[in-house]
Tab-separated table of C-alpha atoms and ligand atoms in Angstrom:
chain	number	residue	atom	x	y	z
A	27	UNK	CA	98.061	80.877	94.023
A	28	UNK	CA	98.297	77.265	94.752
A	29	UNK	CA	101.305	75.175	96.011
A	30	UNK	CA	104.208	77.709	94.832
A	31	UNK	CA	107.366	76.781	95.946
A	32	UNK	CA	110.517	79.509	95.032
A	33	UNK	CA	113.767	80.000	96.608
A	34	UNK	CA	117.240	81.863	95.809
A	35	UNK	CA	120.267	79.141	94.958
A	36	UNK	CA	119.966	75.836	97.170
A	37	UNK	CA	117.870	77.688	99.126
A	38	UNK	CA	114.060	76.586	99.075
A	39	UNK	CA	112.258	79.695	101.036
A	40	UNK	CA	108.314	78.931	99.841
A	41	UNK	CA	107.465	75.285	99.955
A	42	UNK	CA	103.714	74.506	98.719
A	43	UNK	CA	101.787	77.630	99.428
A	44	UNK	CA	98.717	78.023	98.660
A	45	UNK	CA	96.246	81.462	99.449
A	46	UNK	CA	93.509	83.209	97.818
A	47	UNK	CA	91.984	86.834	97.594
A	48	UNK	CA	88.691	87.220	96.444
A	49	UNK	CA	87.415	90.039	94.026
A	50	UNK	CA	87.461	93.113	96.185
A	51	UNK	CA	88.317	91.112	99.751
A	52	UNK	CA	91.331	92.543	101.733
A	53	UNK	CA	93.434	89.580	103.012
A	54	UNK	CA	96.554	89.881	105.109
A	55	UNK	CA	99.872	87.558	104.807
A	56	UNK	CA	101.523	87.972	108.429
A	57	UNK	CA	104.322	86.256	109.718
A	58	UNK	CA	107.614	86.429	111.383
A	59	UNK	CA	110.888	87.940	110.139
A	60	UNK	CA	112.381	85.753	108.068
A	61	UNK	CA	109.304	83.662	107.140
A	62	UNK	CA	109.329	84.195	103.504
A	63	UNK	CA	107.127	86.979	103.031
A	64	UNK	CA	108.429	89.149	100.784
A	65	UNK	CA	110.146	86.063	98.953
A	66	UNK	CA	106.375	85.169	98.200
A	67	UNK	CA	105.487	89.141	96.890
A	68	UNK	CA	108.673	88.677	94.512
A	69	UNK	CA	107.484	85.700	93.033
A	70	UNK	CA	103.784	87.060	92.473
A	71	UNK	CA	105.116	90.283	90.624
A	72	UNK	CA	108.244	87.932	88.269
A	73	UNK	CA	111.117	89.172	90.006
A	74	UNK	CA	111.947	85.545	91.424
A	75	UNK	CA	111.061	82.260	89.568
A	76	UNK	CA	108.408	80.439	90.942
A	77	UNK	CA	109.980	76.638	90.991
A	78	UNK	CA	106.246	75.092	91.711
A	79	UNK	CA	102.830	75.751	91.302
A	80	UNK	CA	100.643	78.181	89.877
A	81	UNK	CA	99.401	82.381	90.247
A	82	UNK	CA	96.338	82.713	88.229
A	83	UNK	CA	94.496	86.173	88.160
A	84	UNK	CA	90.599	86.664	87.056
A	85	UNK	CA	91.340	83.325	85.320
A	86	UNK	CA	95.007	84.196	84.053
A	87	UNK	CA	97.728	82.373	84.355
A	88	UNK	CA	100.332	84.653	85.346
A	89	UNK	CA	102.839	82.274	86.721
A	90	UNK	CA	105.357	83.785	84.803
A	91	UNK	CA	104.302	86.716	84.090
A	92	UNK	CA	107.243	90.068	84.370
A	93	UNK	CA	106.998	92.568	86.394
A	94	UNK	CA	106.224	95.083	83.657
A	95	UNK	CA	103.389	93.282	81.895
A	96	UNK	CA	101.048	92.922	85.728
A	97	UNK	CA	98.957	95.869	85.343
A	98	UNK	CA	97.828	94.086	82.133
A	99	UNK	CA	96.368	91.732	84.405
A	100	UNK	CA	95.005	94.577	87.175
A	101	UNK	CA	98.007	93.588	89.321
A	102	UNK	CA	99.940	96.565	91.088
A	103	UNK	CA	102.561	95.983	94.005
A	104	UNK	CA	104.329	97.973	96.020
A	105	UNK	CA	107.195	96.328	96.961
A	106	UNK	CA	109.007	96.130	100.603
A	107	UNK	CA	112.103	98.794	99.053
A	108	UNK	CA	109.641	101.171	97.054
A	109	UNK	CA	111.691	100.812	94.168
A	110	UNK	CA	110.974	104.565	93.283
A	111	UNK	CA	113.370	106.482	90.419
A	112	UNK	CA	114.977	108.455	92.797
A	113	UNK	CA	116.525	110.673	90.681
A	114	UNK	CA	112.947	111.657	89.022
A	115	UNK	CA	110.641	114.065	90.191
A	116	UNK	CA	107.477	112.607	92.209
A	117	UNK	CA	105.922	114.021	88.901
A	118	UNK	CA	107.870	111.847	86.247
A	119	UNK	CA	107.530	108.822	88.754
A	120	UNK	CA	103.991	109.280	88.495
A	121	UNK	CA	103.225	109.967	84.911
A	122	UNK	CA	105.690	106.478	83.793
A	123	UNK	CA	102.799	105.192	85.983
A	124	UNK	CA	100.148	106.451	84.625
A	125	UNK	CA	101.289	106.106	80.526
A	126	UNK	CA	101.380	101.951	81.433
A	127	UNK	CA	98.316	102.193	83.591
A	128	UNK	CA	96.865	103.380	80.497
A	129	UNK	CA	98.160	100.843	78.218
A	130	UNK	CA	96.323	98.418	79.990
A	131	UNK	CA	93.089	99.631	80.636
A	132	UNK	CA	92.456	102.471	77.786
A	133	UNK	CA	89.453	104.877	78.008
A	134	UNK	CA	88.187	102.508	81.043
A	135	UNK	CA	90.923	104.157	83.631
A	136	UNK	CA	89.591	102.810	87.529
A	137	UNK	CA	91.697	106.022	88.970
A	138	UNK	CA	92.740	109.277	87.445
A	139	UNK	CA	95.412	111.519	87.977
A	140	UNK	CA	93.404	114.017	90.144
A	141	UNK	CA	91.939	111.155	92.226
A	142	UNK	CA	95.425	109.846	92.738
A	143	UNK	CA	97.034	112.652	93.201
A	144	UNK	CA	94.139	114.268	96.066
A	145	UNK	CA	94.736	111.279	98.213
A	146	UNK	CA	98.069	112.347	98.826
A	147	UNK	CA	98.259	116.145	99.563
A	148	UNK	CA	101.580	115.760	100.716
A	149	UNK	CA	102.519	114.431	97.016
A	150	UNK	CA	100.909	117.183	95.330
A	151	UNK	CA	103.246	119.603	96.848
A	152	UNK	CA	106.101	117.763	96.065
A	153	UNK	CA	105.527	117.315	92.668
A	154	UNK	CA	108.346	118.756	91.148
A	155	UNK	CA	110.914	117.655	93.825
A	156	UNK	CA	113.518	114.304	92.902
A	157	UNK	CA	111.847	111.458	95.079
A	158	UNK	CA	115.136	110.651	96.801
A	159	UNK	CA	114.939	114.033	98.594
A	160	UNK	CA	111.231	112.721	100.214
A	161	UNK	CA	111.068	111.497	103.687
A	162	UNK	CA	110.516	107.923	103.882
A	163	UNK	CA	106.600	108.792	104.845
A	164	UNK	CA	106.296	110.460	101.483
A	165	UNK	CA	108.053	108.098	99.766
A	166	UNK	CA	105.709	105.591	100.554
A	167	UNK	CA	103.279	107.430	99.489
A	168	UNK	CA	104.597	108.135	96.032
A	169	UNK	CA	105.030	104.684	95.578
A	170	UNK	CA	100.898	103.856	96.558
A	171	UNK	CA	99.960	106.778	94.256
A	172	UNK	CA	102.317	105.210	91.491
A	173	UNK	CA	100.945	101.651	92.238
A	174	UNK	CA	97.204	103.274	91.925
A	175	UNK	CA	97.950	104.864	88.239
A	176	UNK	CA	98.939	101.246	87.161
A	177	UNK	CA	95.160	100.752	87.478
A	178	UNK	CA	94.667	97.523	89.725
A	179	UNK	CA	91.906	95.763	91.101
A	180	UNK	CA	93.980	93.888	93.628
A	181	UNK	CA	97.171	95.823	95.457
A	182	UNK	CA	99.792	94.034	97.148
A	183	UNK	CA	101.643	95.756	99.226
A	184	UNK	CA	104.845	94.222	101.469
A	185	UNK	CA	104.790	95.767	104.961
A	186	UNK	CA	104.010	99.747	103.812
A	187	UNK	CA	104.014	100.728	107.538
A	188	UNK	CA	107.188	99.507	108.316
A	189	UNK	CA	109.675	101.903	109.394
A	190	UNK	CA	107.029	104.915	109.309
A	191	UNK	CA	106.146	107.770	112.099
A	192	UNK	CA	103.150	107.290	113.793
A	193	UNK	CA	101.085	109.619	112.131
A	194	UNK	CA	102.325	108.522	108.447
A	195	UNK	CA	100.841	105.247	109.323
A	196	UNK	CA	97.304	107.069	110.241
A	197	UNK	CA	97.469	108.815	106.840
A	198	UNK	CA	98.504	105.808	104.918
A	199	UNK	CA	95.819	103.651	106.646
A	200	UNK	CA	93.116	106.076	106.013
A	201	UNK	CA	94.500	105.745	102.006
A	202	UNK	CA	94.023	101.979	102.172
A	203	UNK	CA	90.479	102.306	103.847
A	204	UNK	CA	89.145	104.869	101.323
A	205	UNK	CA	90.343	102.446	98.426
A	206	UNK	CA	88.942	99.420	100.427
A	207	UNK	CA	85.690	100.753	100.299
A	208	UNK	CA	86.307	102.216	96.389
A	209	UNK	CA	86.432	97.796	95.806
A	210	UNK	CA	89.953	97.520	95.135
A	211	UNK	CA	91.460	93.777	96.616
A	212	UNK	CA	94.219	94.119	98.987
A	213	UNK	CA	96.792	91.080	99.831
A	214	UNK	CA	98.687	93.380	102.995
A	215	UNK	CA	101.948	91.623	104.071
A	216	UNK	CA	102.396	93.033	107.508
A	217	UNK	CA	103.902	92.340	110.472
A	218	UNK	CA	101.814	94.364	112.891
A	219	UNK	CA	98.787	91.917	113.541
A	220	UNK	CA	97.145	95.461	115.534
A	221	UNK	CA	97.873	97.451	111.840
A	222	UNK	CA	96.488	93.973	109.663
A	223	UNK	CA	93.522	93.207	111.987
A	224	UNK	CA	92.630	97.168	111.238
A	225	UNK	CA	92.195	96.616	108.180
A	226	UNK	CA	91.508	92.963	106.397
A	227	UNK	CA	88.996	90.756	106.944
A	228	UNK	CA	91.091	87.485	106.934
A	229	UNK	CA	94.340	86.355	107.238
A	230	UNK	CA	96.992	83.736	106.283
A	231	UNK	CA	99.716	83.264	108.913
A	232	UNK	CA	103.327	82.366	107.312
A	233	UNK	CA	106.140	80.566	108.863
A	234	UNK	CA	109.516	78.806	107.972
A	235	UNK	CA	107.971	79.345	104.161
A	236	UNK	CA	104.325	77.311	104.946
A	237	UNK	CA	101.143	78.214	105.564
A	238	UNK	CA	100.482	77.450	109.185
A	239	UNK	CA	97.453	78.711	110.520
A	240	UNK	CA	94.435	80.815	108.645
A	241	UNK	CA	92.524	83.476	110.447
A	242	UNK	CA	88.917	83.634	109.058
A	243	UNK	CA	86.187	86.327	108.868
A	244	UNK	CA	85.281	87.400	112.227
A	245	UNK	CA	88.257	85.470	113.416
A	246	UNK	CA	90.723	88.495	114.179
A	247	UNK	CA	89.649	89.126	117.464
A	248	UNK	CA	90.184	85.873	119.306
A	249	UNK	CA	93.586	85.315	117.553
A	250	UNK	CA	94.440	88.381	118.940
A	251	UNK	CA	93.866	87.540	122.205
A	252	UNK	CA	95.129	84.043	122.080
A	253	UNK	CA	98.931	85.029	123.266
A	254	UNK	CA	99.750	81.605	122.963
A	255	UNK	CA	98.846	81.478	119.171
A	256	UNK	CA	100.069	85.013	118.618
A	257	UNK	CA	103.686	83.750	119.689
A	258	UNK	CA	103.840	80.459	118.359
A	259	UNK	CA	103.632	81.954	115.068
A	260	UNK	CA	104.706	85.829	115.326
A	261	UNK	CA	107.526	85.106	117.961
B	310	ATP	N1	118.229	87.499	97.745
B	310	ATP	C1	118.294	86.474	98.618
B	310	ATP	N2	119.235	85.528	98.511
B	310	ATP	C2	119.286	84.487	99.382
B	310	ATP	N3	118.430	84.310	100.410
B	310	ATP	C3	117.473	85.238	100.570
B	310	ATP	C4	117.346	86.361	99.695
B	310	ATP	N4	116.297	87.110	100.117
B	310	ATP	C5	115.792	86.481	101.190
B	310	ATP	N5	116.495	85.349	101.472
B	310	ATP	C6	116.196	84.396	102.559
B	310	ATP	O1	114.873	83.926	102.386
B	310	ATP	C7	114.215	83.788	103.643
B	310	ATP	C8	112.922	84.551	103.627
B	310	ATP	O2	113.176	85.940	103.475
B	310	ATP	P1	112.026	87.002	103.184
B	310	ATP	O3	112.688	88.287	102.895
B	310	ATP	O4	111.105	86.450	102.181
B	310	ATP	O5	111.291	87.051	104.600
B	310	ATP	P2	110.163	88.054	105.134
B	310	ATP	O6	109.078	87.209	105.682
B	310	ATP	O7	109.812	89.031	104.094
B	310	ATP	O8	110.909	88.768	106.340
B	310	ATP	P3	110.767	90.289	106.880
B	310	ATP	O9	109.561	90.303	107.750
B	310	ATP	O10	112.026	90.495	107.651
B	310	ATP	O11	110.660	91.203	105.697
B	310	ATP	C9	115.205	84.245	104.695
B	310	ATP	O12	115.808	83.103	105.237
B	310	ATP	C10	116.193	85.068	103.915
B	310	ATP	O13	117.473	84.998	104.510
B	311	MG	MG1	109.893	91.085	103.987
C-alpha cells in the first residue's frame, strides 16, 4: 500500500502509510495501543474508506475493494474480533468459507477441507458445536481455518494471540509456521515483538498512525535488545 490515509469522522487515524509484503514474505505491523493498527487492517479488507492512497495486490488495485470480493484477489483476514457466526456450527462457518474460497479459485483450490480441517484437531471435534459455545482459543482457530478455505496467498491477521492461554499461542504459532513454510504471505499485526520476531522476517513499527521505524531482515535481534528503541516506540 502506499501513502493511505483513513480515519472515522474528524478523526484522521492513518496519515501517509506506506508498507509492502512480498510474494510469500511474512512481515509484521507492531506498534502501541492505540497506534492505528487495526484501523489500517479495516481499511485493507473495505470495512473503512481509505481517504488517500492506494492497496494494490499482484498488480490489483483493490483500494476499494469489499470485504466479500478479497479472496478474489487471494486476500484473507482475520480480523482483531473474529467476526465468526456465532450462532452456526464450526461446520457451517467453515463450509460459507469454503463455497467463496471456491468461487475464486475453481479446480485450482491452494487448501482443502481435510488440510484445513487437520491443522486444527481441536476444530474437527467441534464440528457440529455453535461457535459461540468455543473457548476463545478455539475460536481463533475457527476463524484461521475459515480464513484458509478463502484460499489466500497473503493472510493478515490483527493480533491472533491476543488474549490467548499460553499453550493456544504454541498451537496457533506452530499453524502459522507450517503455512509459512507451505508459501503463504503473512502481514502479522502484533503487539508482542517476542511472538512477531518468532515468526516474520521484517517489520514495520507504527505509531500515532505513521510509519516510524522499519526493522529489516536480520534486524530483529538488535531491535530487540535496543530497550531504548523498544520503548520509544512500544511504550
Ligand atoms: N470506530 C471508531 N470510531 C472512532 N475512533 C476510532 C474507532 N476505532 C478506533 N478509533 C480510534 O483510532 C485510533 C487507532 O485505533 P486502532 O484500533 O486502529 O489502534 P490499534 O493500533 O489497533 O490498537 P490496539 O493495539 O489497542 O488494538 C485510536 O485513537 C482509536 O481511539
Ligand atoms: Mg487493534
Amino acid at each position: 500500500m502506499t501513502s493511505l490515509s483513513a480515519g472515522y469522522g474528524a478523526l484522521t487515524v492513518l496519515r501517509d502509510v506506506s508498507l509492502k509484503v512480498g510474494d510469500g514474505e511474512a512481515v509484521a505491523l507492531v506498534g502501541a495501543n492505540g497506534a492505528g493498527k487495526t484501523t489500517l487492517v479495516r481499511t485493507v479488507c473495505g470495512l473503512l474508506r481509505a481517504r488517500g492512497g492506494r492497496i494494490v495486490k499482484n498488480g490489483s488495485d483493490i483500494t476499494a475493494t469489499p470485504a466479500h470480493d478479497l479472496a478474489q484477489h487471494g486476500l484473507a483476514v482475520v480480523l482483531e474480533n473474529r467476526r465468526l457466526f456465532g450462532e452456526l456450527s464450526v461446520r457451517e462457518n467453515l463450509i460459507l468459507a469454503e463455497t467463496v474460497g471456491r468461487k475464486a479459485r475453481g479446480a485450482d483450490m491452494r487448501f482443502s477441507w481435510d488440510e484445513v480441517t487437520a491443522l486444527f484437531p481441536v476444530v474437527k471435534e467441534r464440528m457440529a458445536s455453535p461457535v459461540e459455545l468455543l473457548s476463545g482459543g478455539q475460536q481463533q482457530m475457527v476463524a484461521i481455518a475459515r480464513a484458509l478455505l478463502l484460499q489466500p496467498d497473503l493472510l493478515i491477521m490483527d493480533e491472533p494471540s491476543t488474549g490467548l492461554a499460553p499453550k493456544v499461542v504454541k498451537d496457533i504459532l506452530l499453524v502459522i509456521k507450517a503455512l509459512r513454510e507451505r508459501g503463504m504471505g503473512l502481514l502479522l499485526i502484533e503487539q508482542n515483538v517476542g511472538i512477531a520476531s518468532e515468526i516474520t522476517d521484517r517489520a514495520y513499527v507504527m505509531s500515532v498512525g505513521s510509519i516510524v521505524h522499519e526493522i529489516g531482515p536480520g534486524e530483529w535481534q538488535s531491535f530487540l535488545t535496543d530497550e531504548r528503541l523498544v520503548r520509544a516506540y512500544l511504550g
